[in-house]
Structure formats: structure tokens, C-alpha cells
Amino acid sequence: EYLFTLHSVIRSSVPLMEMARDRARSMAAGDRVAESLAEYLDKHIEEERDHDDWLLDDLESIGVGRASTLARVPSPTIARAVGAQYYWVLHYHPAALLGWIGLLEGYPPTPETIDALVASTGYGPKAFRTLSAHAELDVGHRDELFDLVDRLPLTTDQSKVIGLSALSSVDLLTQALDEVTALGANHPRC
């Protein structure tokens, strides 16, 4: 359930960033923040491309087929979390997405967390290859993102929406993980 929930989040990453990049490009002529954001997203989209497929591989390693994962209805909580990002990007400013990215990239999984997942689930390390890769990749991604935010000439309201995006995301993703925990309490391997 945890890996499925992660997949539900990660599969939205590239399409969400592409939409934010396109919106930023459309605003770039008169908006230095949008211009810099579009440049950042061009690079970051390529860095994140296919990570949802990595998770499908991880799920396959524990016997969960790609087709069944892709056919499952994602959690309404995940839909609300991702949907909020679309709303802010389309109806306010694409800088809002930096709060979401900051949360997802800013706190990479630790090797200890991955070891605990292996131990508590009984699944081997193959089930957590995506998490292991992000334990390394996200350190650099976090640093790049924080450097970008420090350099951007953000308005007070743009800073505010980044914070609102991050706080809303923490709330909703915590709720999604609580839902996973509730499901896991009834599962013999958790």
C-alpha cells in the first residue's frame, strides 16, 4: 500500500511540472520568477522522468503487476493533494509548485528508514530500489531547489503561496500515510 501510494504521487510529478513549466513560460515575458522557474523545471522534469516506472518495477518485484497498479483508483487524499497544486499553478502562480517539490525533494528517505521498511514488511531491498535511489538523488535535488528559491525575486504573496503549498501538502500527504497505516494494521506482513 505504501508503494502504491508513492506511485500515485510520483506518477503525477512530471505531468504536473510540465503544466507548471508551460504556465511559467506563458508568463515569462513580464515575470522573472516565472522565467527562472521555467528554466529550472525544464531540467528537473528530465531528472524525474520515468521514476513512476521505477516504482512499478519495485511493485512487480513483490508480485504486484503493472496493469493492476495502474488500474487501481488512487486515494482521494492524493487526488486532493495533487489537485491543489494544479489549482495554484493555473489560477495563481506556478511558483506555488515549489512548496510541493520542496516537501517531496527536501526530506529524502534515509537508509535507516529503508532498512526499517525491509525489516517490517519482509520484502527484500528490490521492493525499495526507488526509495534507495531517491535517498541519494534527492539530496542534490533539494540543494538545487533551495538555491533556486534563495535566488528568485519572490513577492511576499509568491512566498506565501509556496508556504501554503508545502503546508497543505504536509497535511494531505500525512493523511494519506495515515490511511496506509490503517490498511497495514490489517495486513499480516505489516
Tab-separated table of C-alpha atoms in Angstrom:
chain	number	residue	atom	x	y	z
A	1	GLU	CA	0.000	0.000	0.000
A	2	TYR	CA	2.850	2.370	0.787
A	3	LEU	CA	4.499	1.769	-2.591
A	4	PHE	CA	1.155	2.170	-4.366
A	5	THR	CA	0.602	5.477	-2.561
A	6	LEU	CA	4.102	6.641	-3.523
A	7	HIS	CA	3.405	5.660	-7.107
A	8	SER	CA	0.165	7.647	-7.028
A	9	VAL	CA	2.152	10.725	-6.027
A	10	ILE	CA	5.168	10.201	-8.276
A	11	ARG	CA	3.154	9.423	-11.408
A	12	SER	CA	1.761	12.956	-11.183
A	13	SER	CA	5.179	14.619	-10.853
A	14	VAL	CA	6.259	15.019	-14.469
A	15	PRO	CA	2.818	15.982	-15.836
A	16	LEU	CA	2.398	18.491	-13.008
A	17	MET	CA	5.834	20.011	-13.615
A	18	GLU	CA	5.224	20.134	-17.384
A	19	MET	CA	1.995	22.031	-16.822
A	20	ALA	CA	3.728	24.415	-14.388
A	21	ARG	CA	6.619	24.918	-16.819
A	22	ASP	CA	4.221	25.706	-19.664
A	23	ARG	CA	2.299	28.163	-17.483
A	24	ALA	CA	5.564	29.756	-16.345
A	25	ARG	CA	6.725	30.082	-19.959
A	26	SER	CA	3.482	31.844	-20.852
A	27	MET	CA	4.127	34.366	-18.058
A	28	ALA	CA	7.904	34.687	-18.504
A	29	ALA	CA	7.988	37.841	-20.640
A	30	GLY	CA	6.953	40.040	-17.729
A	31	ASP	CA	7.796	37.836	-14.769
A	32	ARG	CA	11.385	37.000	-13.745
A	33	VAL	CA	10.187	34.407	-11.243
A	34	ALA	CA	8.225	32.576	-13.945
A	35	GLU	CA	11.169	32.802	-16.341
A	36	SER	CA	13.606	31.248	-13.835
A	37	LEU	CA	11.049	28.665	-12.779
A	38	ALA	CA	10.526	27.535	-16.387
A	39	GLU	CA	14.289	27.064	-16.791
A	40	TYR	CA	14.513	25.075	-13.543
A	41	LEU	CA	11.543	22.882	-14.462
A	42	ASP	CA	12.977	22.103	-17.912
A	43	LYS	CA	15.946	20.471	-16.205
A	44	HIS	CA	14.097	18.960	-13.261
A	45	ILE	CA	11.448	17.306	-15.432
A	46	GLU	CA	14.173	15.290	-17.144
A	47	GLU	CA	15.704	14.385	-13.767
A	48	GLU	CA	12.351	12.993	-12.588
A	49	ARG	CA	11.188	11.351	-15.815
A	50	ASP	CA	10.290	7.642	-15.529
A	51	HIS	CA	10.584	7.482	-11.738
A	52	ASP	CA	6.976	6.288	-11.686
A	53	ASP	CA	8.120	3.364	-13.844
A	54	TRP	CA	10.823	2.626	-11.288
A	55	LEU	CA	8.113	2.195	-8.675
A	56	LEU	CA	6.172	-0.090	-10.992
A	57	ASP	CA	9.330	-2.222	-11.209
A	58	ASP	CA	9.577	-2.243	-7.407
A	59	LEU	CA	5.948	-3.324	-7.105
A	60	GLU	CA	6.492	-6.050	-9.701
A	61	SER	CA	9.367	-7.381	-7.592
A	62	ILE	CA	6.833	-8.197	-4.862
A	63	GLY	CA	4.283	-9.661	-7.251
A	64	VAL	CA	2.109	-6.625	-7.957
A	65	GLY	CA	1.704	-6.272	-11.709
A	66	ARG	CA	1.930	-3.007	-13.592
A	67	ALA	CA	-1.562	-3.343	-15.025
A	68	SER	CA	-3.138	-3.880	-11.629
A	69	THR	CA	-1.270	-0.907	-10.145
A	70	LEU	CA	-2.278	1.379	-12.995
A	71	ALA	CA	-5.894	0.158	-12.862
A	72	ARG	CA	-6.321	0.957	-9.158
A	73	VAL	CA	-8.143	4.117	-8.215
A	74	PRO	CA	-5.745	6.431	-6.380
A	75	SER	CA	-6.699	7.741	-2.968
A	76	PRO	CA	-8.980	10.788	-2.894
A	77	THR	CA	-6.472	12.271	-0.471
A	78	ILE	CA	-3.699	12.032	-3.066
A	79	ALA	CA	-6.048	13.498	-5.675
A	80	ARG	CA	-6.732	16.446	-3.354
A	81	ALA	CA	-3.018	16.980	-2.712
A	82	VAL	CA	-2.095	16.910	-6.395
A	83	GLY	CA	-5.229	18.810	-7.406
A	84	ALA	CA	-4.336	21.675	-5.078
A	85	GLN	CA	-1.056	22.084	-6.955
A	86	TYR	CA	-2.843	22.280	-10.298
A	87	TYR	CA	-5.207	24.891	-8.881
A	88	TRP	CA	-2.469	27.142	-7.512
A	89	VAL	CA	-0.320	26.818	-10.638
A	90	LEU	CA	-3.169	27.520	-13.043
A	91	HIS	CA	-5.104	30.057	-11.024
A	92	TYR	CA	-2.417	31.883	-9.083
A	93	HIS	CA	1.259	31.403	-9.954
A	94	PRO	CA	3.415	28.391	-10.913
A	95	ALA	CA	5.835	29.287	-8.094
A	96	ALA	CA	3.339	27.535	-5.814
A	97	LEU	CA	4.667	24.210	-7.063
A	98	LEU	CA	7.968	24.903	-5.307
A	99	GLY	CA	6.275	24.133	-1.975
A	100	TRP	CA	5.216	20.700	-3.246
A	101	ILE	CA	8.623	19.979	-4.768
A	102	GLY	CA	10.340	21.222	-1.621
A	103	LEU	CA	8.398	18.783	0.502
A	104	LEU	CA	8.961	15.818	-1.811
A	105	GLU	CA	12.640	16.545	-2.504
A	106	GLY	CA	13.558	18.229	0.760
A	107	TYR	CA	13.261	15.199	3.005
A	108	PRO	CA	14.838	12.233	1.237
A	109	PRO	CA	14.370	8.800	2.734
A	110	THR	CA	17.245	7.686	4.909
A	111	PRO	CA	18.968	4.322	4.608
A	112	GLU	CA	17.686	3.579	8.131
A	113	THR	CA	14.095	4.175	7.017
A	114	ILE	CA	14.559	1.884	4.038
A	115	ASP	CA	16.124	-0.797	6.260
A	116	ALA	CA	13.152	-0.488	8.627
A	117	LEU	CA	10.736	-0.948	5.716
A	118	VAL	CA	12.608	-4.061	4.581
A	119	ALA	CA	12.569	-5.458	8.114
A	120	SER	CA	8.939	-4.632	8.894
A	121	THR	CA	7.448	-5.770	5.579
A	122	GLY	CA	9.548	-8.823	4.862
A	123	TYR	CA	10.070	-7.598	1.305
A	124	GLY	CA	13.622	-7.517	0.048
A	125	PRO	CA	15.611	-4.454	-0.942
A	126	LYS	CA	14.370	-4.803	-4.559
A	127	ALA	CA	10.983	-3.531	-3.392
A	128	PHE	CA	12.587	-0.296	-2.243
A	129	ARG	CA	15.003	0.473	-5.092
A	130	THR	CA	13.192	3.710	-5.929
A	131	LEU	CA	13.408	4.884	-2.339
A	132	SER	CA	17.086	3.932	-2.211
A	133	ALA	CA	17.794	5.881	-5.385
A	134	HIS	CA	15.965	8.918	-4.023
A	135	ALA	CA	17.915	8.727	-0.771
A	136	GLU	CA	20.899	9.742	-2.906
A	137	LEU	CA	19.321	11.797	-5.709
A	138	ASP	CA	17.104	13.993	-3.581
A	139	VAL	CA	19.982	15.446	-1.579
A	140	GLY	CA	21.260	17.170	-4.717
A	141	HIS	CA	17.742	17.997	-5.909
A	142	ARG	CA	16.948	19.590	-2.554
A	143	ASP	CA	20.074	21.728	-2.688
A	144	GLU	CA	19.290	22.871	-6.257
A	145	LEU	CA	15.724	23.736	-5.289
A	146	PHE	CA	16.685	25.668	-2.158
A	147	ASP	CA	19.339	27.549	-4.139
A	148	LEU	CA	16.702	28.476	-6.726
A	149	VAL	CA	14.270	29.702	-4.075
A	150	ASP	CA	17.013	31.805	-2.485
A	151	ARG	CA	17.823	33.414	-5.862
A	152	LEU	CA	14.254	34.104	-7.004
A	153	PRO	CA	12.925	37.657	-6.610
A	154	LEU	CA	9.761	36.334	-4.953
A	155	THR	CA	6.999	38.687	-3.931
A	156	THR	CA	5.531	38.330	-0.464
A	157	ASP	CA	2.464	36.645	-1.937
A	158	GLN	CA	4.555	34.226	-4.009
A	159	SER	CA	6.483	33.259	-0.877
A	160	LYS	CA	3.172	32.844	0.908
A	161	VAL	CA	1.734	30.501	-1.733
A	162	ILE	CA	4.906	28.385	-1.685
A	163	GLY	CA	4.460	28.031	2.080
A	164	LEU	CA	0.738	27.283	1.732
A	165	SER	CA	1.516	24.663	-0.883
A	166	ALA	CA	4.082	22.996	1.372
A	167	LEU	CA	1.858	23.092	4.470
A	168	SER	CA	-1.187	21.821	2.605
A	169	SER	CA	0.929	19.051	1.104
A	170	VAL	CA	2.296	18.032	4.517
A	171	ASP	CA	-1.239	17.826	5.853
A	172	LEU	CA	-2.646	15.818	2.956
A	173	LEU	CA	0.339	13.502	2.498
A	174	THR	CA	0.361	12.805	6.243
A	175	GLN	CA	-3.312	11.931	5.959
A	176	ALA	CA	-2.530	9.626	3.015
A	177	LEU	CA	0.188	7.875	5.047
A	178	ASP	CA	-2.235	7.526	7.969
A	179	GLU	CA	-4.607	5.798	5.543
A	180	VAL	CA	-1.802	3.419	4.518
A	181	THR	CA	-1.031	2.723	8.171
A	182	ALA	CA	-4.681	1.922	8.850
A	183	LEU	CA	-4.704	-0.516	5.924
A	184	GLY	CA	-1.382	-2.010	7.062
A	185	ALA	CA	-2.714	-2.668	10.543
A	186	ASN	CA	-4.991	-5.271	8.953
A	187	HIS	CA	-2.297	-6.772	6.727
A	188	PRO	CA	-0.290	-9.739	8.030
A	189	ARG	CA	3.061	-8.559	6.551
A	190	CYS	CA	2.988	-5.117	8.169
